[in-house]
Coordinates of C-alpha atoms in Angstrom, one line a residue:
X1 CA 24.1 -9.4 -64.6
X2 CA 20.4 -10.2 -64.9
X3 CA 20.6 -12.9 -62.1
X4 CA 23.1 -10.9 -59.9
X5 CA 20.3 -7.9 -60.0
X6 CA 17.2 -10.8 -58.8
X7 CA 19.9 -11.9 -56.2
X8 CA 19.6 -8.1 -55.0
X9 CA 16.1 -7.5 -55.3
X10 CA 15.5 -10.5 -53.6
X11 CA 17.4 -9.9 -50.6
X12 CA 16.1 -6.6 -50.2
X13 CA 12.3 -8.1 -50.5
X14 CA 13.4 -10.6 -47.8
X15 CA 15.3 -8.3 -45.8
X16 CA 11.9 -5.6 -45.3
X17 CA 9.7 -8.7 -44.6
X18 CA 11.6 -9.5 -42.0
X19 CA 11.9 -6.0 -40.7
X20 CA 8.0 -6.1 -40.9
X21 CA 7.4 -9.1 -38.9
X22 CA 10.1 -7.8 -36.3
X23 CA 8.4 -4.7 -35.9
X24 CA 5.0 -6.5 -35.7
X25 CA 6.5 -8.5 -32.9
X26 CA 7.8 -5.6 -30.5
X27 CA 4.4 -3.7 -31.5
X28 CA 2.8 -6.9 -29.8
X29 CA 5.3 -6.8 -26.9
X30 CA 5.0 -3.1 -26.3
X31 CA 0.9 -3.3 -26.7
X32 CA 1.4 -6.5 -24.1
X33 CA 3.4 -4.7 -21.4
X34 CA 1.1 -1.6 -21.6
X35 CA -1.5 -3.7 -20.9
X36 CA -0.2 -4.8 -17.8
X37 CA 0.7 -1.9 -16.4
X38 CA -2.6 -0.5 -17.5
X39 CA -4.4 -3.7 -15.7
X40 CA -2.3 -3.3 -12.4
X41 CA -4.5 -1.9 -9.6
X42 CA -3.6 0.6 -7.1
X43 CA -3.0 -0.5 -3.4
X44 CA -2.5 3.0 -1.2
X45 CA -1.3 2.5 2.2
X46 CA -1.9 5.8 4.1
X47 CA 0.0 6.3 7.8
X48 CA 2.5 7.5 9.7
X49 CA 6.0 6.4 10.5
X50 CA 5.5 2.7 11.0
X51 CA 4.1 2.7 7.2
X52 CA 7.0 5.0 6.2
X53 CA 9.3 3.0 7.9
X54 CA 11.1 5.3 10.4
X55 CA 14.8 4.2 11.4
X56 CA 15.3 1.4 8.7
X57 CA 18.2 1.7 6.6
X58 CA 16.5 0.4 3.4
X59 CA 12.9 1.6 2.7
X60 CA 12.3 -1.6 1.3
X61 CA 12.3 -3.2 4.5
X62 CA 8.9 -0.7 5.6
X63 CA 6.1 -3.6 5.6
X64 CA 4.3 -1.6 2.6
X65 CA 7.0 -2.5 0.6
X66 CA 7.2 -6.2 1.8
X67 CA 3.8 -6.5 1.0
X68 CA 4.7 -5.5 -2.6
X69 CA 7.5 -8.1 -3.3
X70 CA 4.9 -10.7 -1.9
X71 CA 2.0 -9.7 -4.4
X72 CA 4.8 -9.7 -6.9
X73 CA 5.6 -13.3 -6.4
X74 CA 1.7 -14.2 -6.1
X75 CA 2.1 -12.3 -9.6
X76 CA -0.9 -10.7 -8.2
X77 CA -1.8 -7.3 -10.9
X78 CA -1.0 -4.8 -8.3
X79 CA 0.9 -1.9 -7.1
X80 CA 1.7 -0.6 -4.1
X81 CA 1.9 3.3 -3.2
X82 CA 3.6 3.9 0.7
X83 CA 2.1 7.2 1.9
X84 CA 3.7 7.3 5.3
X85 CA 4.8 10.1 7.1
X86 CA 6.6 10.3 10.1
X87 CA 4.8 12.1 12.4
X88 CA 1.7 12.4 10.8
X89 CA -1.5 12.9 13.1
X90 CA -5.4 11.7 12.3
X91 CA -6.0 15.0 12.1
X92 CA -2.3 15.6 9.6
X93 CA -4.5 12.8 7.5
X94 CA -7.6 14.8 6.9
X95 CA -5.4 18.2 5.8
X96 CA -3.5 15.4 3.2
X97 CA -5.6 12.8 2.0
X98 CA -7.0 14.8 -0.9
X99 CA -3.9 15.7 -2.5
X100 CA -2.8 11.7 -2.5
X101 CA -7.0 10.6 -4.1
X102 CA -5.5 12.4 -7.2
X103 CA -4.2 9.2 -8.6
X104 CA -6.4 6.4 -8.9
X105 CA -7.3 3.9 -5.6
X106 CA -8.7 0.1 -6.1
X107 CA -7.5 -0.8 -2.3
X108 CA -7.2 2.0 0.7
X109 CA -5.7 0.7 3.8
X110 CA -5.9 3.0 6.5
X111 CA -3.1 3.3 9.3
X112 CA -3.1 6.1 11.8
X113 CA -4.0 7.1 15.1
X114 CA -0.9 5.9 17.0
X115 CA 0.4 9.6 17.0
X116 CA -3.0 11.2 18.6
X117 CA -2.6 8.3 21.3
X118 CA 0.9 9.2 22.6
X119 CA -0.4 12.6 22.7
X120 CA -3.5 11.8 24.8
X121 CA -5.3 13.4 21.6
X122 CA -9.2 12.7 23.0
X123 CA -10.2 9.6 21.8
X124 CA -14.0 11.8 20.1
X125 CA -11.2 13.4 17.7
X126 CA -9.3 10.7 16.7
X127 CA -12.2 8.6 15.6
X128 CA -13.9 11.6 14.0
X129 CA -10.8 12.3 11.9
X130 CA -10.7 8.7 10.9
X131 CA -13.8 8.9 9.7
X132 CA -13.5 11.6 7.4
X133 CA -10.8 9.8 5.9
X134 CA -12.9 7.0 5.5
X135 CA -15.6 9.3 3.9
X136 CA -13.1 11.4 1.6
X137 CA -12.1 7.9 0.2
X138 CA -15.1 6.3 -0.1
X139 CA -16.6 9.9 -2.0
X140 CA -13.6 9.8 -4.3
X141 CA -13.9 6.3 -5.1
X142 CA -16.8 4.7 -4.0
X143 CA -15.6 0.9 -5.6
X144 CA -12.4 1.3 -4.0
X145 CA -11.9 -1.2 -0.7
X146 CA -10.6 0.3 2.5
X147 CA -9.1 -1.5 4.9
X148 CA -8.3 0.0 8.8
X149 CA -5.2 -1.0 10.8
X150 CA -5.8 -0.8 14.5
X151 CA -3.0 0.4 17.3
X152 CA -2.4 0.3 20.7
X153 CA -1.2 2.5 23.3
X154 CA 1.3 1.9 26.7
X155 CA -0.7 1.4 29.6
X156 CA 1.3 4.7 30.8
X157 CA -1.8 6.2 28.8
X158 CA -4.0 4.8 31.6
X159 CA -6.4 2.3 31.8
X160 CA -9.5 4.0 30.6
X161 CA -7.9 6.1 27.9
X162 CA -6.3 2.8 26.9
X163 CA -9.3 0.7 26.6
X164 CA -11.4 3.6 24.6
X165 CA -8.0 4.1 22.4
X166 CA -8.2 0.1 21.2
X167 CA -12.0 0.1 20.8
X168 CA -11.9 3.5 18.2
X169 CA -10.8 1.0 15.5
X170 CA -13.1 -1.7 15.7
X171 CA -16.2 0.7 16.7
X172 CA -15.1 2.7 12.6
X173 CA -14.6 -0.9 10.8
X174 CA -17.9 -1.7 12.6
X175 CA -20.1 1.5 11.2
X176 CA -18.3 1.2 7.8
X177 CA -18.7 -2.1 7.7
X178 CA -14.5 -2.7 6.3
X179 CA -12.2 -5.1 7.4
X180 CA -9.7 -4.3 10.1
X181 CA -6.7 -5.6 12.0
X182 CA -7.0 -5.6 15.4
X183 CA -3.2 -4.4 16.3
X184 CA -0.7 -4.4 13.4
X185 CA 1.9 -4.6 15.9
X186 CA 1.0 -8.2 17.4
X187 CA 3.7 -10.2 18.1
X188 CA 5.7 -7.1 17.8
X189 CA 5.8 -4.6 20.4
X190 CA 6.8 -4.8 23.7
X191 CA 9.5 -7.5 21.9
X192 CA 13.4 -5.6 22.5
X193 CA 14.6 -7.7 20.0
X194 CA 12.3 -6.8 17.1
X195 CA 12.1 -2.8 17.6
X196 CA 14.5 -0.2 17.7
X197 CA 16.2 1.2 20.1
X198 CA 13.3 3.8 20.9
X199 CA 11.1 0.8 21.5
X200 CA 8.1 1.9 19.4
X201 CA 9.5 1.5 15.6
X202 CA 9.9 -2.0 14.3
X203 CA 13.2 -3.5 12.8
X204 CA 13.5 -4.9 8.9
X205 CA 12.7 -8.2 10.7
X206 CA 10.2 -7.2 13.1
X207 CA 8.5 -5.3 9.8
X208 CA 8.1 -8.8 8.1
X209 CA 5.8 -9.5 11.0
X210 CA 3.7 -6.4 10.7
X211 CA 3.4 -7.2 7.1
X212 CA 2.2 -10.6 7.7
X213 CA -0.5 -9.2 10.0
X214 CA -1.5 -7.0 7.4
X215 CA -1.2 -9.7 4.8
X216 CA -3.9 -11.8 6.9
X217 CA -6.7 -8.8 6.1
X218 CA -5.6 -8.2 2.7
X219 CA -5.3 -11.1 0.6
X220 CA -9.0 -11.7 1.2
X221 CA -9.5 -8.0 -0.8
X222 CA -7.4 -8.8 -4.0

C-alpha cells in the first residue's frame, strides 16, 4: 500500500511539473507573438479609387494590398492600412485625414489628386490641399515618413493645364523634401489590356505593376 501511495504522489508531482513547464512555454509563445505584433510598424496608404481598388473582384488584388503580401515575404515588421476611397477629392482628403492619424503612422504614402484633375479642379487648390495633408501628417507624427504618388491627366485636359497638373507633385516632394513617384500608373495607362473597361482603373494584373512602381520608392523607407 505504502509503494502504491509513492507511485501516486509521484505521478502527480510529475504530472504539475510538466503542466508548469507547458504553461511556461505558451507564456513565452504568447509574450513572443505580442511582441511582434507590437514591433510591426504602420504603413498608411491614403487615396482614392485606384488605392481602394475600384472594379476588382478581390480587394486583395488593390496594389496596397500587393504591397503587403510582398513585405510579408521580405518578412519585413510591417503592416499595411488601405485608406482609399472611391471618389475622394484633395480637398475630400483634408475633411478625412484627421479621423484616420488616430492610429499610429511610421510610413504615410500619399495618393490623390487624380480626381481634382478630371474635374479641371485649379491646379493652386490641389497643391494647397496636398499640402495640408502633408502638414496634418507631419504635425501628428513628425518621425513618421511620407511618401507622394504623382498622376497624370488626358491631354483632353489641355496642354497647359496638363503640364501644371504633372509638375504639382514634384514642386510638394520638392518643398517637403519626401520621396515621390513620378506617375504610379507608368507602364499602365493608356494600355487596353491592363485597365478596365472605363480605361482609367487598372486590372488585378495591371495593379501588380502599380505596386511595383510604388515598391521602387518604398523599399528605400523601410
Amino acid at each position: 500500500m505504502k509503494f502504491l501511495k509513492s507511485i501516486l504522489f509521484l505521478i502527480v508531482v510529475l504530472t504539475a511539473a510538466c503542466n508548469s513547464d507547458n504553461n511556461k512555454l505558451t507564456g513565452n509563445k504568447n509574450k513572443k507573438e505580442g511582441a511582434d505584433t507590437v514591433m510591426k510598424k504602420t504603413i498608411l496608404f491614403f487615396g482614392n479609387s485606384l488605392t481602394a481598388g475600384y472594379g476588382l473582384e478581390d480587394s486583395e488584388d488593390a496594389f496596397p494590398a500587393v504591397i503587403q503580401r510582398k513585405i510579408d515575404s521580405l518578412q519585413l515588421p510591417y503592416k499595411v492600412i488601405n485608406a482609399g476611397l472611391s471618389g475622394e477629392t484633395t480637398s475630400g482628403g483634408v475633411n478625412r485625414i484627421n479621423w484616420l492619424l488616430k492610429q499610429q503612422i511610421d510610413i504615410f504614402v500619399l495618393e490623390l489628386g487624380a480626381n481634382d484633375g478630371l474635374r479641371g479642379i485649379p491646379v493652386t487648390e490641389t497643391k494647397k490641399n496636398l499640402q495640408s495633408i502633408l502638414d496634418t501628417v507631419k504635425s501628428r507624427y513628425p518621425n513618421a515618413k511620407r511618401i507622394l504618388l504623382g498622376m497624370e491627366v488626358p491631354p483632353n485636359m489641355g496642354g497647359k493645364y496638363v503640364a501644371e497638373f504633372r509638375g504639382i507633385f514634384r514642386e510638394v516632394a520638392e518643398k517637403n523634401n519626401i520621396p515621390f513617384v513620378p506617375f504610379m500608373l507608368e507602364g499602365v495607362a493608356g494600355n487596353v489590356k491592363l485597365n478596365l473597361r472605363d480605361g482609367i482603373h487598372p486590372t488585378a494584373e495591371g495593379y501588380r505593376i502599380v505596386a511595383e512602381n510604388v515598391w521602387e520608392v518604398l523599399k528605400e523607407e523601410l
